[in-house]
mmCIF file of C-alpha atoms in Angstrom:
data_model
loop_
_atom_site.group_PDB
_atom_site.id
_atom_site.type_symbol
_atom_site.label_atom_id
_atom_site.label_comp_id
_atom_site.label_asym_id
_atom_site.label_seq_id
_atom_site.Cartn_x
_atom_site.Cartn_y
_atom_site.Cartn_z
ATOM 1 C CA MET J 1 -0.156 0.113 -0.015
ATOM 2 C CA SER J 2 1.310 3.420 -0.942
ATOM 3 C CA VAL J 3 1.715 6.634 1.041
ATOM 4 C CA TYR J 4 -1.094 8.184 -0.752
ATOM 5 C CA GLU J 5 -3.653 5.540 -0.277
ATOM 6 C CA ASN J 6 -3.223 5.859 3.502
ATOM 7 C CA LYS J 7 -3.714 9.485 3.466
ATOM 8 C CA SER J 8 -7.056 9.423 1.528
ATOM 9 C CA THR J 9 -9.949 11.089 3.345
ATOM 10 C CA GLN J 10 -12.377 8.971 5.242
ATOM 11 C CA ARG J 11 -15.264 11.513 5.361
ATOM 12 C CA LYS J 12 -18.394 10.181 4.132
ATOM 13 C CA GLY J 13 -20.828 13.312 3.753
ATOM 14 C CA ASN J 14 -20.747 16.939 3.540
ATOM 15 C CA ASN J 15 -18.046 16.963 0.605
ATOM 16 C CA LYS J 16 -20.422 18.945 -1.736
ATOM 17 C CA LYS J 17 -18.844 21.962 -3.562
ATOM 18 C CA LYS J 18 -19.840 25.257 -2.449
ATOM 19 C CA ALA J 19 -20.775 28.121 -4.980
ATOM 20 C CA GLN J 20 -18.190 30.925 -5.477
ATOM 21 C CA ALA J 21 -18.244 33.397 -2.603
ATOM 22 C CA HIS J 22 -18.684 36.555 -4.721
ATOM 23 C CA GLN J 23 -21.322 36.144 -7.405
ATOM 24 C CA ASN J 24 -21.085 38.334 -10.394
ATOM 25 C CA SER J 25 -23.910 40.927 -10.629
ATOM 26 C CA THR J 26 -22.758 41.910 -14.264
ATOM 27 C CA ALA J 27 -21.062 40.175 -16.904
ATOM 28 C CA TRP J 28 -17.293 40.832 -17.796
ATOM 29 C CA LYS J 29 -16.864 42.942 -20.953
ATOM 30 C CA PRO J 30 -13.540 43.412 -22.642
ATOM 31 C CA ASN J 31 -12.425 46.906 -23.922
ATOM 32 C CA LYS J 32 -14.329 47.027 -27.125
ATOM 33 C CA ASN J 33 -12.381 50.073 -28.323
ATOM 34 C CA SER J 34 -9.199 47.895 -28.288
ATOM 35 C CA LYS J 35 -7.694 47.576 -31.847
ATOM 36 C CA LYS J 36 -6.576 43.901 -31.026
ATOM 37 C CA THR J 37 -10.125 42.847 -29.716
ATOM 38 C CA ARG J 38 -11.629 44.274 -33.000
ATOM 39 C CA ILE J 39 -9.054 42.237 -35.151
ATOM 40 C CA ILE J 40 -9.812 39.143 -33.083
ATOM 41 C CA ASN J 41 -13.615 39.457 -33.189
ATOM 42 C CA ALA J 42 -13.478 39.931 -36.929
ATOM 43 C CA LEU J 43 -11.510 36.568 -37.590
ATOM 44 C CA PRO J 44 -13.963 34.044 -38.849
ATOM 45 C CA VAL J 45 -14.573 30.588 -36.983
ATOM 46 C CA TYR J 46 -14.925 27.745 -39.330
ATOM 47 C CA GLY J 47 -14.278 23.948 -39.955
ATOM 48 C CA LEU J 48 -15.163 23.080 -36.319
ATOM 49 C CA CYS J 49 -17.829 21.064 -34.712
ATOM 50 C CA ASP J 50 -20.371 22.720 -32.405
ATOM 51 C CA ARG J 51 -18.563 21.966 -29.054
ATOM 52 C CA CYS J 52 -15.226 23.622 -30.488
ATOM 53 C CA THR J 53 -17.051 26.550 -32.217
ATOM 54 C CA GLU J 54 -18.625 27.284 -28.646
ATOM 55 C CA VAL J 55 -15.056 26.973 -26.995
ATOM 56 C CA ILE J 56 -13.448 29.483 -29.696
ATOM 57 C CA LEU J 57 -16.208 31.947 -29.278
ATOM 58 C CA TRP J 58 -16.038 31.831 -25.535
ATOM 59 C CA ARG J 59 -12.268 32.511 -25.767
ATOM 60 C CA LYS J 60 -12.970 35.581 -28.002
ATOM 61 C CA LYS J 61 -15.833 36.847 -25.683
ATOM 62 C CA TYR J 62 -13.494 36.703 -22.510
ATOM 63 C CA LYS J 63 -10.268 37.808 -24.222
ATOM 64 C CA LYS J 64 -8.589 34.387 -23.883
ATOM 65 C CA TYR J 65 -8.167 33.898 -27.594
ATOM 66 C CA LYS J 66 -4.562 34.082 -28.926
ATOM 67 C CA PRO J 67 -4.206 34.500 -32.672
ATOM 68 C CA LEU J 68 -1.383 32.819 -34.629
ATOM 69 C CA THR J 69 1.381 35.128 -35.628
ATOM 70 C CA ALA J 70 2.836 32.618 -38.075
ATOM 71 C CA PRO J 71 1.328 29.673 -39.831
ATOM 72 C CA LYS J 72 1.287 26.403 -37.939
ATOM 73 C CA LYS J 73 2.222 22.823 -39.038
ATOM 74 C CA CYS J 74 -0.578 20.427 -39.765
ATOM 75 C CA THR J 75 -0.464 17.238 -38.020
ATOM 76 C CA SER J 76 -1.643 15.213 -40.968
ATOM 77 C CA CYS J 77 0.134 16.656 -44.097
ATOM 78 C CA GLN J 78 3.158 18.172 -42.216
ATOM 79 C CA GLN J 79 2.812 21.312 -44.030
ATOM 80 C CA LYS J 80 2.693 24.808 -42.669
ATOM 81 C CA SER J 81 -0.705 25.589 -43.892
ATOM 82 C CA ILE J 82 -2.828 26.132 -40.602
ATOM 83 C CA LYS J 83 -3.634 29.937 -40.380
ATOM 84 C CA GLU J 84 -6.295 29.588 -37.608
ATOM 85 C CA ALA J 85 -5.467 29.423 -33.825
ATOM 86 C CA TYR J 86 -6.289 26.209 -31.938
ATOM 87 C CA HIS J 87 -6.559 24.138 -35.080
ATOM 88 C CA VAL J 88 -4.448 21.125 -35.545
ATOM 89 C CA LEU J 89 -5.521 20.131 -39.032
ATOM 90 C CA CYS J 90 -5.332 22.294 -42.151
ATOM 91 C CA ASP J 91 -8.532 22.904 -43.947
ATOM 92 C CA ASP J 92 -7.868 20.467 -46.678
ATOM 93 C CA CYS J 93 -6.927 17.613 -44.418
ATOM 94 C CA ALA J 94 -10.115 18.169 -42.299
ATOM 95 C CA CYS J 95 -12.309 18.089 -45.351
ATOM 96 C CA LYS J 96 -10.637 15.066 -46.713
ATOM 97 C CA ARG J 97 -11.014 13.155 -43.400
ATOM 98 C CA LYS J 98 -14.522 14.894 -42.488
ATOM 99 C CA VAL J 99 -13.645 15.716 -39.075
ATOM 100 C CA CYS J 100 -13.276 18.618 -36.761
ATOM 101 C CA ALA J 101 -10.105 20.585 -37.338
ATOM 102 C CA LYS J 102 -9.613 21.009 -33.574
ATOM 103 C CA CYS J 103 -10.694 17.880 -31.678
ATOM 104 C CA LEU J 104 -10.382 15.522 -34.711
ATOM 105 C CA GLU J 105 -13.833 13.926 -33.987
ATOM 106 C CA SER J 106 -16.033 13.059 -36.958
ATOM 107 C CA LYS J 107 -18.941 15.400 -35.785
ATOM 108 C CA GLU J 108 -21.187 17.708 -37.787
ATOM 109 C CA ILE J 109 -19.159 20.782 -38.976
ATOM 110 C CA VAL J 110 -21.152 24.017 -38.295
ATOM 111 C CA THR J 111 -19.632 26.266 -40.828
ATOM 112 C CA SER J 112 -17.199 25.476 -43.640
ATOM 113 C CA LYS J 113 -14.630 27.846 -45.162
ATOM 114 C CA SER J 114 -16.719 28.374 -48.313
ATOM 115 C CA ASP J 115 -19.744 29.522 -46.307
ATOM 116 C CA ILE J 116 -17.704 32.507 -44.896
ATOM 117 C CA LYS J 117 -17.797 35.509 -46.966
ATOM 118 C CA THR J 118 -14.756 38.138 -46.536
ATOM 119 C CA ASP J 119 -14.765 41.795 -47.099
ATOM 120 C CA LYS J 120 -13.448 41.450 -50.599
ATOM 121 C CA ASP J 121 -16.307 39.039 -51.338
ATOM 122 C CA LEU J 122 -18.930 41.403 -50.071
ATOM 123 C CA GLN J 123 -17.478 44.250 -52.037
ATOM 124 C CA ARG J 124 -17.273 42.341 -55.267
ATOM 125 C CA GLU J 125 -20.876 41.356 -54.888
ATOM 126 C CA GLY J 126 -21.813 44.895 -54.241
ATOM 127 C CA GLN J 127 -19.940 46.000 -57.391
ATOM 128 C CA GLU J 128 -21.569 43.353 -59.516
ATOM 129 C CA LEU J 129 -25.084 44.348 -58.152
ATOM 130 C CA GLU J 130 -24.406 47.973 -58.891
ATOM 131 C CA ARG J 131 -23.089 47.100 -62.547
ATOM 132 C CA LEU J 132 -26.183 45.109 -63.143
ATOM 133 C CA LEU J 133 -28.583 47.815 -61.811
ATOM 134 C CA ASN J 134 -26.754 50.409 -64.067
ATOM 135 C CA ARG J 135 -27.492 48.360 -67.158
ATOM 136 C CA MET J 136 -31.421 48.100 -66.258
ATOM 137 C CA THR J 137 -34.172 50.588 -67.230
ATOM 138 C CA LEU J 138 -35.923 52.103 -64.387
ATOM 139 C CA ARG J 139 -38.779 49.631 -64.641
ATOM 140 C CA GLN J 140 -36.486 46.550 -64.815
ATOM 141 C CA ARG J 141 -34.546 48.065 -61.741
ATOM 142 C CA ARG J 142 -37.514 48.451 -59.585
ATOM 143 C CA SER J 143 -38.932 45.105 -60.515
ATOM 144 C CA TYR J 144 -35.602 43.474 -59.636
ATOM 145 C CA LEU J 145 -35.251 45.197 -56.299
ATOM 146 C CA ARG J 146 -38.960 43.940 -55.470
ATOM 147 C CA LYS J 147 -38.007 40.537 -56.286
ATOM 148 C CA LEU J 148 -34.781 40.802 -54.259
ATOM 149 C CA GLU J 149 -36.715 41.986 -51.302
ATOM 150 C CA ARG J 150 -39.245 38.959 -51.494
ATOM 151 C CA GLY J 151 -36.271 36.390 -51.534
ATOM 152 C CA ASP J 152 -37.091 35.179 -55.157
ATOM 153 C CA ASP J 153 -34.304 33.290 -56.906
ATOM 154 C CA LEU J 154 -32.497 35.699 -59.185
ATOM 155 C CA SER J 155 -29.376 33.742 -60.078
ATOM 156 C CA HIS J 156 -30.373 33.270 -63.525
ATOM 157 C CA ILE J 157 -30.182 36.912 -64.330
ATOM 158 C CA LYS J 158 -26.935 38.272 -65.633
ATOM 159 C CA ALA J 159 -25.565 41.754 -66.764
ATOM 160 C CA GLU J 160 -25.178 40.744 -70.274
ATOM 161 C CA ASP J 161 -28.888 40.121 -70.482
ATOM 162 C CA PHE J 162 -29.655 43.861 -70.209
ATOM 163 C CA ASP J 163 -27.629 44.728 -73.372
ATOM 164 C CA ASN J 164 -30.656 43.562 -75.326
ATOM 165 C CA ASP J 165 -33.812 45.797 -75.054
ATOM 166 C CA ASP J 166 -36.112 42.930 -75.511
ATOM 167 C CA PHE J 167 -35.187 41.413 -72.033
ATOM 168 C CA ASP J 168 -38.019 41.306 -69.625
ATOM 169 C CA LEU J 169 -37.965 40.370 -65.827
ATOM 170 C CA GLY J 170 -41.634 39.469 -65.825
ATOM 171 C CA SER J 171 -44.415 41.651 -64.658
ATOM 172 C CA ASP J 172 -45.439 41.682 -60.964
ATOM 173 C CA PHE J 173 -49.062 42.054 -62.064
ATOM 174 C CA ASP J 174 -49.459 38.705 -63.615
ATOM 175 C CA ASP J 175 -51.880 37.740 -61.016
ATOM 176 C CA PHE J 176 -54.491 40.279 -62.207
ATOM 177 C CA SER J 177 -57.181 38.668 -64.455
ATOM 178 C CA ASP J 178 -58.407 39.875 -67.951
ATOM 179 C CA ASP J 179 -61.586 41.247 -66.219
ATOM 180 C CA ASP J 180 -59.529 43.816 -64.452
ATOM 181 C CA GLU J 181 -57.914 45.038 -67.631
ATOM 182 C CA ASP J 182 -61.431 45.346 -69.355
ATOM 183 C CA ASP J 183 -62.551 47.460 -66.287
ATOM 184 C CA GLU J 184 -59.539 49.675 -66.658
ATOM 185 C CA GLU J 185 -60.155 50.243 -70.282
ATOM 186 C CA GLU J 186 -63.920 51.093 -69.698
ATOM 187 C CA ASP J 187 -62.781 53.510 -66.970
ATOM 188 C CA ASP J 188 -60.409 55.174 -69.462
ATOM 189 C CA ASP J 189 -63.153 55.441 -72.097
ATOM 190 C CA GLU J 190 -65.538 57.113 -69.591
ATOM 191 C CA GLU J 191 -62.912 59.710 -68.658
ATOM 192 C CA GLU J 192 -62.079 60.404 -72.231
ATOM 193 C CA GLU J 193 -65.900 60.998 -72.871
ATOM 194 C CA ASP J 194 -66.210 63.284 -69.813
ATOM 195 C CA GLU J 195 -63.543 65.436 -71.162
ATOM 196 C CA ILE J 196 -65.072 65.643 -74.665
ATOM 197 C CA LYS J 197 -68.299 66.804 -73.033
ATOM 198 C CA LYS J 198 -66.612 69.574 -71.323
#
């Protein structure tokens, strides 16, 4: 029998853990105006399972996150290709193995690298939309923006289509029946007759 086994406690009850003595009334907040904090918060979290994503987000929230200063070596391919802190596999190896890049377990990945849009991607999309809108007529532009707000699929529309004057986005008023059009024509005829009488 070892010395440590002899010194083990013999107490049977009352070994419940106590709560912390001073409970926090407000949550701790880091210096939000810090340049380093802004850079860390802007870094995307991808290629991780749900649990590892929560861990990284917790580290960012409580200023425990330490970003990499130089690329890190991947444990699988032995290349210096890891650019994200706390990852042990590069993105390519993690995708091939279909595992989390941090804990190496084959769980469902929350967000992949392709899902994340950088500032350059957003800027490029904005420029393409602006170029597309500049080629449209006013009627086409308004129709396009209405459909965009509704969430309709507009992936088939390209800027080259608007070089041709015959291109039509389709009317938003397709739901009206022919009866409504006949009523409008009758109203127009009545107005013309009133003007002639005057």
